[in-house]
């Protein structure tokens, strides 16, 4: 009876969903979203999370031809596999740059108002109404939602507030911090159209501010899902920020000192590794944060050259020159499994296959 009660208390409602971005539906061979077909065949789903570049109204600012916003959205909505996905499960959405223009920054961009109006009309209006957006405030696109007590989600807008130094802006960063400190679900999932990986140096201060919050407040069960980079990848976001390790180490050692056995040596009582350690493999602490990236769903794949000079400690897995989608399964024991699937960028070269799996124990 006691064991049954313990099992009941530890039970977590399972959830399964895919995440991806960069779904270019244009001319052959990108005339249909056949990667979605593979996803439906390979995994059972509760919902889908699409993190930007839902449409490609442009390719680059230097190319004058543009697809009208309305036509681009109607084109993807007419795709038979896209329809099959959302006839089966609900979807959650966020835009990135190509819904407006490649690499656009800020709501002040001359095409932003029109591009985001069509995004809201065809995709954004499906997202949940919540306390972050009272009265369906279409000028504030970031949002949260929950899947019972299993997982809480914060879906970031990485474009509306963006400039040369910031990607999220103070309003959104404050909302994210409040959510992290108050969310009570087993897992807290940050869904970001852009990567947080240290391999990309942009907007480092904002990322560091949030990662420091994880460490100093001992926030556990956080996972970042990202897209945009046209790679499949897994990163350890906290391993390359030694001063954050120092802060957490000092705080935990101060706390443990209250209860330390005087017969225990300093070496045995050290809770976290020293920042001076040059070892490329540091233990994954309860507050360590992993990021999993999956893109493109169907768009031109990239070779991953930006990662060549990155700190090897940060990159757990990297897949390039393929189409990708990610699958997240939170199991009844509370563990979270992320699987990255990939396929060669022509549907005639074979189906999507499992490339990488990472299981994180319950927080």
mmCIF file of C-alpha atoms in Angstrom:
data_model
loop_
_atom_site.group_PDB
_atom_site.id
_atom_site.type_symbol
_atom_site.label_atom_id
_atom_site.label_comp_id
_atom_site.label_asym_id
_atom_site.label_seq_id
_atom_site.Cartn_x
_atom_site.Cartn_y
_atom_site.Cartn_z
ATOM 1 C CA UNK A 1 0.000 0.000 0.000
ATOM 2 C CA UNK A 2 2.813 2.365 0.871
ATOM 3 C CA UNK A 3 4.574 1.615 -2.428
ATOM 4 C CA UNK A 4 1.369 2.235 -4.357
ATOM 5 C CA UNK A 5 0.966 5.627 -2.685
ATOM 6 C CA UNK A 6 4.546 6.584 -3.531
ATOM 7 C CA UNK A 7 4.057 5.546 -7.155
ATOM 8 C CA UNK A 8 0.861 7.595 -7.312
ATOM 9 C CA UNK A 9 2.577 10.662 -5.887
ATOM 10 C CA UNK A 10 5.443 10.401 -8.405
ATOM 11 C CA UNK A 11 3.201 9.858 -11.422
ATOM 12 C CA UNK A 12 3.435 12.515 -14.150
ATOM 13 C CA UNK A 13 0.887 12.775 -16.951
ATOM 14 C CA UNK A 14 2.786 11.825 -20.123
ATOM 15 C CA UNK A 15 2.987 14.237 -23.049
ATOM 16 C CA UNK A 16 4.427 13.915 -26.540
ATOM 17 C CA UNK A 17 4.990 16.675 -29.094
ATOM 18 C CA UNK A 18 7.195 17.675 -32.005
ATOM 19 C CA UNK A 19 9.029 20.971 -32.484
ATOM 20 C CA UNK A 20 10.578 22.440 -35.615
ATOM 21 C CA UNK A 21 10.807 25.539 -37.799
ATOM 22 C CA UNK A 22 11.643 26.656 -41.318
ATOM 23 C CA UNK A 23 8.833 25.186 -43.400
ATOM 24 C CA UNK A 24 9.359 26.456 -46.917
ATOM 25 C CA UNK A 25 6.598 25.372 -49.283
ATOM 26 C CA UNK A 26 7.484 26.622 -52.737
ATOM 27 C CA UNK A 27 8.490 24.947 -56.000
ATOM 28 C CA UNK A 28 9.782 21.400 -56.488
ATOM 29 C CA UNK A 29 11.437 19.740 -54.600
ATOM 30 C CA UNK A 30 10.028 21.829 -51.724
ATOM 31 C CA UNK A 31 6.462 21.661 -52.984
ATOM 32 C CA UNK A 32 5.063 19.695 -50.035
ATOM 33 C CA UNK A 33 5.986 19.162 -46.382
ATOM 34 C CA UNK A 34 6.939 15.519 -46.607
ATOM 35 C CA UNK A 35 8.946 15.741 -43.344
ATOM 36 C CA UNK A 36 5.620 16.262 -41.570
ATOM 37 C CA UNK A 37 4.443 13.006 -43.124
ATOM 38 C CA UNK A 38 7.441 11.223 -41.590
ATOM 39 C CA UNK A 39 6.783 12.811 -38.191
ATOM 40 C CA UNK A 40 3.198 11.547 -38.221
ATOM 41 C CA UNK A 41 4.427 8.060 -39.100
ATOM 42 C CA UNK A 42 7.222 7.938 -36.509
ATOM 43 C CA UNK A 43 5.757 9.387 -33.300
ATOM 44 C CA UNK A 44 2.440 9.670 -31.492
ATOM 45 C CA UNK A 45 1.608 13.295 -30.728
ATOM 46 C CA UNK A 46 -0.438 15.440 -28.391
ATOM 47 C CA UNK A 47 0.444 18.708 -30.169
ATOM 48 C CA UNK A 48 2.996 20.415 -32.420
ATOM 49 C CA UNK A 49 5.156 23.443 -31.637
ATOM 50 C CA UNK A 50 6.345 25.399 -34.692
ATOM 51 C CA UNK A 51 8.931 28.054 -33.872
ATOM 52 C CA UNK A 52 9.093 30.436 -36.763
ATOM 53 C CA UNK A 53 9.807 30.768 -40.465
ATOM 54 C CA UNK A 54 6.415 29.189 -41.024
ATOM 55 C CA UNK A 55 6.455 30.986 -44.340
ATOM 56 C CA UNK A 56 9.188 32.339 -46.595
ATOM 57 C CA UNK A 57 7.982 35.569 -48.102
ATOM 58 C CA UNK A 58 11.570 36.368 -49.044
ATOM 59 C CA UNK A 59 14.949 34.700 -49.263
ATOM 60 C CA UNK A 60 17.264 37.662 -48.721
ATOM 61 C CA UNK A 61 17.044 41.441 -48.729
ATOM 62 C CA UNK A 62 19.245 41.575 -51.840
ATOM 63 C CA UNK A 63 16.712 39.560 -53.873
ATOM 64 C CA UNK A 64 13.883 41.854 -55.024
ATOM 65 C CA UNK A 65 11.238 39.155 -55.570
ATOM 66 C CA UNK A 66 8.828 38.646 -52.669
ATOM 67 C CA UNK A 67 5.898 36.294 -52.182
ATOM 68 C CA UNK A 68 2.862 38.253 -50.927
ATOM 69 C CA UNK A 69 2.257 37.629 -47.229
ATOM 70 C CA UNK A 70 -1.259 36.288 -47.664
ATOM 71 C CA UNK A 71 -0.272 33.896 -50.444
ATOM 72 C CA UNK A 72 2.648 32.529 -48.420
ATOM 73 C CA UNK A 73 0.419 31.657 -45.454
ATOM 74 C CA UNK A 74 -2.328 30.188 -47.634
ATOM 75 C CA UNK A 75 0.250 28.066 -49.431
ATOM 76 C CA UNK A 76 1.409 26.301 -46.267
ATOM 77 C CA UNK A 77 -2.148 25.956 -44.951
ATOM 78 C CA UNK A 78 -3.078 24.210 -48.196
ATOM 79 C CA UNK A 79 -0.293 21.632 -47.888
ATOM 80 C CA UNK A 80 -1.817 18.172 -47.457
ATOM 81 C CA UNK A 81 0.642 17.041 -44.791
ATOM 82 C CA UNK A 82 0.324 20.286 -42.837
ATOM 83 C CA UNK A 83 -3.436 19.807 -42.911
ATOM 84 C CA UNK A 84 -3.089 16.182 -41.816
ATOM 85 C CA UNK A 85 -0.963 17.243 -38.825
ATOM 86 C CA UNK A 86 -3.386 19.863 -37.553
ATOM 87 C CA UNK A 87 -6.455 17.788 -38.236
ATOM 88 C CA UNK A 88 -4.944 15.314 -35.775
ATOM 89 C CA UNK A 89 -3.430 17.572 -33.075
ATOM 90 C CA UNK A 90 -3.487 21.251 -31.995
ATOM 91 C CA UNK A 91 -0.616 23.571 -32.839
ATOM 92 C CA UNK A 92 1.274 26.352 -31.067
ATOM 93 C CA UNK A 93 3.121 28.902 -33.182
ATOM 94 C CA UNK A 94 5.659 31.711 -33.189
ATOM 95 C CA UNK A 95 7.124 33.755 -36.025
ATOM 96 C CA UNK A 96 10.770 34.434 -36.779
ATOM 97 C CA UNK A 97 12.270 36.633 -39.491
ATOM 98 C CA UNK A 98 11.034 35.203 -42.806
ATOM 99 C CA UNK A 99 7.395 35.945 -42.016
ATOM 100 C CA UNK A 100 8.517 39.554 -42.512
ATOM 101 C CA UNK A 101 12.010 39.782 -44.025
ATOM 102 C CA UNK A 102 15.306 37.971 -43.562
ATOM 103 C CA UNK A 103 16.982 39.035 -40.282
ATOM 104 C CA UNK A 104 14.454 41.792 -39.552
ATOM 105 C CA UNK A 105 14.904 43.536 -36.207
ATOM 106 C CA UNK A 106 12.157 45.229 -34.226
ATOM 107 C CA UNK A 107 8.498 46.052 -34.690
ATOM 108 C CA UNK A 108 9.553 49.355 -36.279
ATOM 109 C CA UNK A 109 10.719 47.547 -39.438
ATOM 110 C CA UNK A 110 8.739 48.954 -42.408
ATOM 111 C CA UNK A 111 7.290 45.538 -43.310
ATOM 112 C CA UNK A 112 6.718 44.297 -39.742
ATOM 113 C CA UNK A 113 3.183 45.612 -39.239
ATOM 114 C CA UNK A 114 1.850 44.009 -42.415
ATOM 115 C CA UNK A 115 3.824 40.781 -42.070
ATOM 116 C CA UNK A 116 2.792 40.247 -38.464
ATOM 117 C CA UNK A 117 -0.824 41.108 -39.232
ATOM 118 C CA UNK A 118 -0.947 38.149 -41.643
ATOM 119 C CA UNK A 119 0.926 35.951 -39.166
ATOM 120 C CA UNK A 120 -1.725 36.757 -36.531
ATOM 121 C CA UNK A 121 -4.544 36.182 -38.988
ATOM 122 C CA UNK A 122 -3.403 32.747 -40.156
ATOM 123 C CA UNK A 123 -1.321 31.361 -37.276
ATOM 124 C CA UNK A 124 -0.891 33.583 -34.209
ATOM 125 C CA UNK A 125 -4.622 33.812 -33.560
ATOM 126 C CA UNK A 126 -4.590 30.063 -32.793
ATOM 127 C CA UNK A 127 -2.249 30.552 -29.837
ATOM 128 C CA UNK A 128 -3.769 30.542 -26.341
ATOM 129 C CA UNK A 129 -5.136 33.648 -24.700
ATOM 130 C CA UNK A 130 -3.412 34.059 -21.363
ATOM 131 C CA UNK A 131 -2.563 36.546 -18.665
ATOM 132 C CA UNK A 132 0.400 37.851 -20.652
ATOM 133 C CA UNK A 133 -1.895 39.111 -23.400
ATOM 134 C CA UNK A 134 -5.145 40.409 -21.894
ATOM 135 C CA UNK A 135 -7.827 41.043 -24.470
ATOM 136 C CA UNK A 136 -5.821 39.408 -27.256
ATOM 137 C CA UNK A 137 -3.132 42.082 -27.353
ATOM 138 C CA UNK A 138 -1.682 41.446 -30.811
ATOM 139 C CA UNK A 139 1.264 43.769 -30.181
ATOM 140 C CA UNK A 140 2.586 41.304 -27.584
ATOM 141 C CA UNK A 141 3.296 37.971 -29.199
ATOM 142 C CA UNK A 142 5.127 35.975 -26.507
ATOM 143 C CA UNK A 143 2.848 33.720 -24.479
ATOM 144 C CA UNK A 144 2.681 30.845 -22.003
ATOM 145 C CA UNK A 145 0.639 27.679 -21.759
ATOM 146 C CA UNK A 146 0.558 24.573 -19.569
ATOM 147 C CA UNK A 147 0.051 20.870 -20.106
ATOM 148 C CA UNK A 148 -1.461 20.012 -16.738
ATOM 149 C CA UNK A 149 1.164 19.754 -14.011
ATOM 150 C CA UNK A 150 3.575 18.048 -16.407
ATOM 151 C CA UNK A 151 5.000 20.974 -18.355
ATOM 152 C CA UNK A 152 4.753 24.746 -18.526
ATOM 153 C CA UNK A 153 5.804 26.518 -21.722
ATOM 154 C CA UNK A 154 7.057 30.034 -22.377
ATOM 155 C CA UNK A 155 7.128 30.769 -26.117
ATOM 156 C CA UNK A 156 9.517 33.634 -26.844
ATOM 157 C CA UNK A 157 9.244 36.402 -29.413
ATOM 158 C CA UNK A 158 12.840 36.976 -30.521
ATOM 159 C CA UNK A 159 12.092 39.587 -33.208
ATOM 160 C CA UNK A 160 9.691 42.317 -32.044
ATOM 161 C CA UNK A 161 12.052 43.805 -29.424
ATOM 162 C CA UNK A 162 15.290 43.026 -31.230
ATOM 163 C CA UNK A 163 18.104 45.438 -32.000
ATOM 164 C CA UNK A 164 21.901 45.254 -32.136
ATOM 165 C CA UNK A 165 22.222 44.520 -28.413
ATOM 166 C CA UNK A 166 19.026 42.757 -27.308
ATOM 167 C CA UNK A 167 16.779 39.998 -28.593
ATOM 168 C CA UNK A 168 14.066 39.788 -25.917
ATOM 169 C CA UNK A 169 13.730 43.265 -24.400
ATOM 170 C CA UNK A 170 13.084 44.176 -20.783
ATOM 171 C CA UNK A 171 9.320 43.563 -20.829
ATOM 172 C CA UNK A 172 9.746 40.019 -22.102
ATOM 173 C CA UNK A 173 12.829 39.248 -19.995
ATOM 174 C CA UNK A 174 10.989 40.355 -16.837
ATOM 175 C CA UNK A 175 7.976 38.237 -17.777
ATOM 176 C CA UNK A 176 10.224 35.235 -18.416
ATOM 177 C CA UNK A 177 11.987 35.685 -15.058
ATOM 178 C CA UNK A 178 8.666 35.910 -13.207
ATOM 179 C CA UNK A 179 7.401 32.807 -14.974
ATOM 180 C CA UNK A 180 10.572 30.852 -14.144
ATOM 181 C CA UNK A 181 10.286 31.762 -10.468
ATOM 182 C CA UNK A 182 6.580 30.933 -10.169
ATOM 183 C CA UNK A 183 5.856 28.057 -12.576
ATOM 184 C CA UNK A 184 5.132 24.874 -10.613
ATOM 185 C CA UNK A 185 5.043 22.258 -13.387
ATOM 186 C CA UNK A 186 7.522 19.380 -13.349
ATOM 187 C CA UNK A 187 9.236 20.753 -16.478
ATOM 188 C CA UNK A 188 9.630 24.362 -17.566
ATOM 189 C CA UNK A 189 10.189 24.535 -21.316
ATOM 190 C CA UNK A 190 11.420 27.706 -22.996
ATOM 191 C CA UNK A 191 10.560 27.638 -26.698
ATOM 192 C CA UNK A 192 12.781 30.022 -28.634
ATOM 193 C CA UNK A 193 12.810 30.680 -32.384
ATOM 194 C CA UNK A 194 16.534 31.559 -32.046
ATOM 195 C CA UNK A 195 19.264 29.523 -30.404
ATOM 196 C CA UNK A 196 20.727 30.322 -26.982
ATOM 197 C CA UNK A 197 23.911 28.407 -27.709
ATOM 198 C CA UNK A 198 27.208 30.072 -26.708
ATOM 199 C CA UNK A 199 28.398 29.119 -30.192
ATOM 200 C CA UNK A 200 26.469 32.202 -31.267
ATOM 201 C CA UNK A 201 27.691 35.317 -29.453
ATOM 202 C CA UNK A 202 24.738 37.618 -30.209
ATOM 203 C CA UNK A 203 22.776 39.045 -27.288
ATOM 204 C CA UNK A 204 24.978 37.332 -24.724
ATOM 205 C CA UNK A 205 24.023 39.624 -21.820
ATOM 206 C CA UNK A 206 20.326 38.679 -21.895
ATOM 207 C CA UNK A 207 21.108 34.989 -22.083
ATOM 208 C CA UNK A 208 23.601 35.244 -19.242
ATOM 209 C CA UNK A 209 21.073 37.113 -17.104
ATOM 210 C CA UNK A 210 18.540 34.303 -17.455
ATOM 211 C CA UNK A 211 21.111 31.532 -16.957
ATOM 212 C CA UNK A 212 22.339 33.245 -13.808
ATOM 213 C CA UNK A 213 18.750 33.231 -12.546
ATOM 214 C CA UNK A 214 18.627 29.446 -12.994
ATOM 215 C CA UNK A 215 21.743 29.013 -10.898
ATOM 216 C CA UNK A 216 21.185 31.529 -8.126
ATOM 217 C CA UNK A 217 17.582 30.459 -7.502
ATOM 218 C CA UNK A 218 18.249 26.741 -8.049
ATOM 219 C CA UNK A 219 15.559 26.546 -10.749
ATOM 220 C CA UNK A 220 15.336 22.965 -11.918
ATOM 221 C CA UNK A 221 13.656 21.166 -14.771
ATOM 222 C CA UNK A 222 14.342 23.834 -17.419
ATOM 223 C CA UNK A 223 14.853 22.861 -21.065
ATOM 224 C CA UNK A 224 15.290 25.185 -24.048
ATOM 225 C CA UNK A 225 13.909 24.191 -27.456
ATOM 226 C CA UNK A 226 15.093 26.257 -30.412
ATOM 227 C CA UNK A 227 15.084 26.453 -34.168
ATOM 228 C CA UNK A 228 16.235 28.801 -36.975
ATOM 229 C CA UNK A 229 19.875 27.715 -37.358
ATOM 230 C CA UNK A 230 19.157 25.032 -39.991
ATOM 231 C CA UNK A 231 20.951 22.396 -37.873
ATOM 232 C CA UNK A 232 19.949 19.646 -35.533
ATOM 233 C CA UNK A 233 21.877 20.132 -32.299
ATOM 234 C CA UNK A 234 22.084 19.672 -28.539
ATOM 235 C CA UNK A 235 23.960 22.076 -26.263
ATOM 236 C CA UNK A 236 24.839 22.420 -22.596
ATOM 237 C CA UNK A 237 24.130 26.098 -22.024
ATOM 238 C CA UNK A 238 25.669 26.363 -18.569
ATOM 239 C CA UNK A 239 29.001 24.589 -18.998
ATOM 240 C CA UNK A 240 30.795 27.536 -20.595
ATOM 241 C CA UNK A 241 29.877 30.224 -18.058
ATOM 242 C CA UNK A 242 32.353 29.567 -15.225
ATOM 243 C CA UNK A 243 31.368 32.528 -13.069
ATOM 244 C CA UNK A 244 27.828 31.151 -12.891
ATOM 245 C CA UNK A 245 29.272 27.904 -11.631
ATOM 246 C CA UNK A 246 31.218 29.919 -9.064
ATOM 247 C CA UNK A 247 28.119 31.758 -7.875
ATOM 248 C CA UNK A 248 26.148 28.562 -7.460
ATOM 249 C CA UNK A 249 29.090 26.831 -5.819
ATOM 250 C CA UNK A 250 29.527 29.617 -3.263
ATOM 251 C CA UNK A 251 25.818 29.709 -2.446
ATOM 252 C CA UNK A 252 25.556 25.955 -2.006
ATOM 253 C CA UNK A 253 28.739 25.656 -0.003
ATOM 254 C CA UNK A 254 27.535 28.404 2.326
ATOM 255 C CA UNK A 255 24.260 26.564 2.808
ATOM 256 C CA UNK A 256 25.920 23.180 3.316
ATOM 257 C CA UNK A 257 28.393 24.664 5.821
ATOM 258 C CA UNK A 258 25.520 24.900 8.302
ATOM 259 C CA UNK A 259 25.238 21.130 8.337
ATOM 260 C CA UNK A 260 28.780 20.044 7.497
ATOM 261 C CA UNK A 261 30.300 17.199 9.450
ATOM 262 C CA UNK A 262 33.562 18.542 10.922
ATOM 263 C CA UNK A 263 35.181 15.219 10.056
ATOM 264 C CA UNK A 264 34.474 15.690 6.340
ATOM 265 C CA UNK A 265 37.353 16.973 4.234
ATOM 266 C CA UNK A 266 37.078 20.085 2.096
ATOM 267 C CA UNK A 267 37.502 17.998 -1.029
ATOM 268 C CA UNK A 268 34.589 15.774 -0.098
ATOM 269 C CA UNK A 269 32.348 18.701 0.754
ATOM 270 C CA UNK A 270 32.913 20.597 -2.500
ATOM 271 C CA UNK A 271 29.520 20.552 -4.200
ATOM 272 C CA UNK A 272 30.374 22.040 -7.587
ATOM 273 C CA UNK A 273 33.473 21.950 -9.786
ATOM 274 C CA UNK A 274 35.819 24.909 -9.670
ATOM 275 C CA UNK A 275 35.620 27.358 -12.547
ATOM 276 C CA UNK A 276 39.368 26.983 -12.996
ATOM 277 C CA UNK A 277 38.913 23.404 -14.157
ATOM 278 C CA UNK A 278 39.816 22.993 -17.805
ATOM 279 C CA UNK A 279 38.077 19.636 -18.125
ATOM 280 C CA UNK A 280 35.743 19.596 -21.160
ATOM 281 C CA UNK A 281 33.268 17.403 -19.316
ATOM 282 C CA UNK A 282 31.553 18.938 -16.317
ATOM 283 C CA UNK A 283 28.755 17.183 -14.469
ATOM 284 C CA UNK A 284 25.214 18.137 -15.447
ATOM 285 C CA UNK A 285 23.898 19.783 -12.287
ATOM 286 C CA UNK A 286 20.218 19.890 -11.337
ATOM 287 C CA UNK A 287 20.061 23.497 -12.511
ATOM 288 C CA UNK A 288 22.090 22.960 -15.670
ATOM 289 C CA UNK A 289 20.145 23.864 -18.787
ATOM 290 C CA UNK A 290 20.244 21.895 -22.017
ATOM 291 C CA UNK A 291 19.105 23.233 -25.372
ATOM 292 C CA UNK A 292 17.861 21.132 -28.264
ATOM 293 C CA UNK A 293 17.615 22.641 -31.746
ATOM 294 C CA UNK A 294 15.694 21.211 -34.695
ATOM 295 C CA UNK A 295 15.544 22.894 -38.091
ATOM 296 C CA UNK A 296 14.963 23.178 -40.946
ATOM 297 C CA UNK A 297 11.771 21.203 -41.250
ATOM 298 C CA UNK A 298 11.970 21.891 -44.953
ATOM 299 C CA UNK A 299 14.257 24.632 -46.218
ATOM 300 C CA UNK A 300 17.836 24.901 -47.380
ATOM 301 C CA UNK A 301 20.076 23.029 -44.887
ATOM 302 C CA UNK A 302 23.273 24.642 -43.612
ATOM 303 C CA UNK A 303 26.774 23.175 -43.124
ATOM 304 C CA UNK A 304 27.199 24.297 -39.515
ATOM 305 C CA UNK A 305 30.357 26.335 -40.082
ATOM 306 C CA UNK A 306 29.450 28.735 -37.264
ATOM 307 C CA UNK A 307 30.170 25.945 -34.792
ATOM 308 C CA UNK A 308 33.747 25.376 -35.927
ATOM 309 C CA UNK A 309 35.269 27.754 -33.373
ATOM 310 C CA UNK A 310 32.798 26.991 -30.587
ATOM 311 C CA UNK A 311 33.832 25.610 -27.226
ATOM 312 C CA UNK A 312 33.525 21.842 -27.564
ATOM 313 C CA UNK A 313 32.118 21.532 -24.052
ATOM 314 C CA UNK A 314 28.905 23.166 -25.184
ATOM 315 C CA UNK A 315 28.053 20.992 -28.167
ATOM 316 C CA UNK A 316 26.615 17.613 -27.260
ATOM 317 C CA UNK A 317 25.412 16.762 -30.763
ATOM 318 C CA UNK A 318 25.402 18.399 -34.197
ATOM 319 C CA UNK A 319 23.725 17.319 -37.441
ATOM 320 C CA UNK A 320 24.128 19.373 -40.613
ATOM 321 C CA UNK A 321 22.985 19.272 -44.249
ATOM 322 C CA UNK A 322 19.727 17.537 -43.342
ATOM 323 C CA UNK A 323 16.113 18.381 -42.659
ATOM 324 C CA UNK A 324 15.222 17.999 -38.967
ATOM 325 C CA UNK A 325 12.406 17.865 -36.462
ATOM 326 C CA UNK A 326 12.551 17.249 -32.728
ATOM 327 C CA UNK A 327 10.332 15.083 -30.570
ATOM 328 C CA UNK A 328 9.834 15.548 -26.822
ATOM 329 C CA UNK A 329 8.290 12.847 -24.651
ATOM 330 C CA UNK A 330 7.732 13.389 -20.937
ATOM 331 C CA UNK A 331 7.112 10.001 -19.393
ATOM 332 C CA UNK A 332 5.008 8.935 -16.437
ATOM 333 C CA UNK A 333 8.115 8.613 -14.237
ATOM 334 C CA UNK A 334 8.813 12.326 -14.803
ATOM 335 C CA UNK A 335 11.815 11.877 -17.104
ATOM 336 C CA UNK A 336 12.055 13.919 -20.305
ATOM 337 C CA UNK A 337 13.344 12.443 -23.544
ATOM 338 C CA UNK A 338 14.323 14.555 -26.541
ATOM 339 C CA UNK A 339 14.843 12.826 -29.888
ATOM 340 C CA UNK A 340 16.147 14.528 -33.011
ATOM 341 C CA UNK A 341 15.156 13.104 -36.379
ATOM 342 C CA UNK A 342 16.718 13.941 -39.726
ATOM 343 C CA UNK A 343 16.498 13.182 -43.417
ATOM 344 C CA UNK A 344 18.525 13.981 -46.490
ATOM 345 C CA UNK A 345 17.147 17.118 -48.146
ATOM 346 C CA UNK A 346 15.358 15.334 -50.994
ATOM 347 C CA UNK A 347 12.401 13.079 -50.332
ATOM 348 C CA UNK A 348 13.694 10.515 -52.832
ATOM 349 C CA UNK A 349 16.838 9.913 -50.732
ATOM 350 C CA UNK A 350 15.077 8.069 -47.934
ATOM 351 C CA UNK A 351 12.823 8.655 -44.923
ATOM 352 C CA UNK A 352 13.583 10.510 -41.722
ATOM 353 C CA UNK A 353 15.520 8.478 -39.164
ATOM 354 C CA UNK A 354 16.400 8.875 -35.499
ATOM 355 C CA UNK A 355 19.730 10.694 -35.145
ATOM 356 C CA UNK A 356 20.066 11.453 -31.428
ATOM 357 C CA UNK A 357 18.278 10.830 -28.141
ATOM 358 C CA UNK A 358 18.886 12.427 -24.761
ATOM 359 C CA UNK A 359 17.030 11.431 -21.594
ATOM 360 C CA UNK A 360 16.970 13.824 -18.628
ATOM 361 C CA UNK A 361 15.983 12.363 -15.238
ATOM 362 C CA UNK A 362 13.089 13.902 -13.296
ATOM 363 C CA UNK A 363 14.116 17.219 -11.717
#
